[in-house]
Amino acid sequence: DADVTQTPRNRITKTGKRIMLECSQTKGHDRMYWYRQDPGLGLRLIYYSFDVKDINKGEISDGYSVSRQAQAKFSLSLESAIPNQTALYFCATSDRRVRRSGTGELFFGEGSRLTVL
Amino acid sequence: TQLLEQSPQFLSIQEGENLTVYCNSSSVFSSLQWYRQEPGEGPVLLVTVVTGGEVKKLKRLTFQFGDARKDSSLHITAAQPGDTGLYLCAAINAGGTSYGKLTFGQGTILTVHP
């Protein structure tokens, strides 16, 4: 089983609908992230959370919200989906225990492909 | 926010050829990572470079960190079809409350033809 699990893997919805993407992890990491991937733009950070009670905006948070329900769960919501939110969404985790070398490795889920018509 | 410029964006080569992918910024990196992503999967870490001038090798892949820690390169020797994928560089903020937050380059799509 994957250490970072995203649901759903694929979703097609209509403009104006509310959508929730869920992420759960078994790695025991404190830090969780939501990224969006578009062709030619790499990965862009939407929101991140360093602890259960911690929520931080990334570089493209407008139109999105998140909830950190537990250490292992981090969900992303689109309150009113629009077509330019069509993208591949990735959840990721990292370990807050940092060595001096600071590897900060991210562990990604398999992605959730969202299409907004 | 650090801006990472990755080049080339696309690379299509024949099996056995060598190639180099570049990752550049006007800012100094704390450290830099290279990830590889295959279709239908999330990115997977290949390497982290931390020290200016550092060179790391992973089988046929050689990663170099510039002396000034503003640029990095990934060189693949004798590419194979299994090397096909999206290669992403990512710069790391290694200090303060932003630790672990990465900024990604645009990615290089590599296709190696048999």
PDB file of C-alpha atoms in Angstrom, chain A residues 13-16 36-39 41 44 46 60-64 78 80-89 114-117:
ATOM      1  CA  THR A  13     -16.952  18.046 -12.334  1.00  0.00           C
ATOM      2  CA  LYS A  14     -18.818  21.115 -13.499  1.00  0.00           C
ATOM      3  CA  THR A  15     -18.161  24.786 -12.920  1.00  0.00           C
ATOM      4  CA  GLY A  16     -19.512  25.963  -9.565  1.00  0.00           C
ATOM      5  CA  ARG A  36      -0.787  21.737  -8.240  1.00  0.00           C
ATOM      6  CA  GLN A  37       0.928  20.585 -11.433  1.00  0.00           C
ATOM      7  CA  ASP A  38       0.282  22.141 -14.838  1.00  0.00           C
ATOM      8  CA  PRO A  39       2.256  21.425 -18.036  1.00  0.00           C
ATOM      9  CA  LEU A  41       4.774  25.168 -14.845  1.00  0.00           C
ATOM     10  CA  ARG A  44       3.201  25.073  -7.384  1.00  0.00           C
ATOM     11  CA  ILE A  46      -1.209  25.701  -2.724  1.00  0.00           C
ATOM     12  CA  ILE A  60      -1.462  29.991  -5.314  1.00  0.00           C
ATOM     13  CA  SER A  61      -4.019  29.609  -2.502  1.00  0.00           C
ATOM     14  CA  ASP A  62      -6.823  31.730  -3.985  1.00  0.00           C
ATOM     15  CA  GLY A  63      -9.902  29.623  -4.686  1.00  0.00           C
ATOM     16  CA  TYR A  64      -8.734  26.813  -2.409  1.00  0.00           C
ATOM     17  CA  LEU A  78     -12.441  23.897  -4.063  1.00  0.00           C
ATOM     18  CA  SER A  80     -16.723  26.665  -6.337  1.00  0.00           C
ATOM     19  CA  ALA A  81     -14.672  24.987  -9.021  1.00  0.00           C
ATOM     20  CA  ILE A  82     -13.751  26.858 -12.197  1.00  0.00           C
ATOM     21  CA  PRO A  83     -12.220  25.527 -15.438  1.00  0.00           C
ATOM     22  CA  ASN A  84      -8.752  26.998 -14.808  1.00  0.00           C
ATOM     23  CA  GLN A  85      -8.521  24.783 -11.742  1.00  0.00           C
ATOM     24  CA  THR A  86      -8.293  21.814 -14.082  1.00  0.00           C
ATOM     25  CA  ALA A  87      -4.952  20.283 -13.153  1.00  0.00           C
ATOM     26  CA  LEU A  88      -3.121  17.401 -11.513  1.00  0.00           C
ATOM     27  CA  TYR A  89      -3.034  17.807  -7.733  1.00  0.00           C
ATOM     28  CA  LEU A 114      -9.305  17.093 -11.655  1.00  0.00           C
ATOM     29  CA  THR A 115     -11.192  18.289 -14.714  1.00  0.00           C
ATOM     30  CA  VAL A 116     -13.613  21.198 -14.374  1.00  0.00           C
ATOM     31  CA  LEU A 117     -15.985  21.588 -17.314  1.00  0.00           C
TER      32      LEU A 117
END
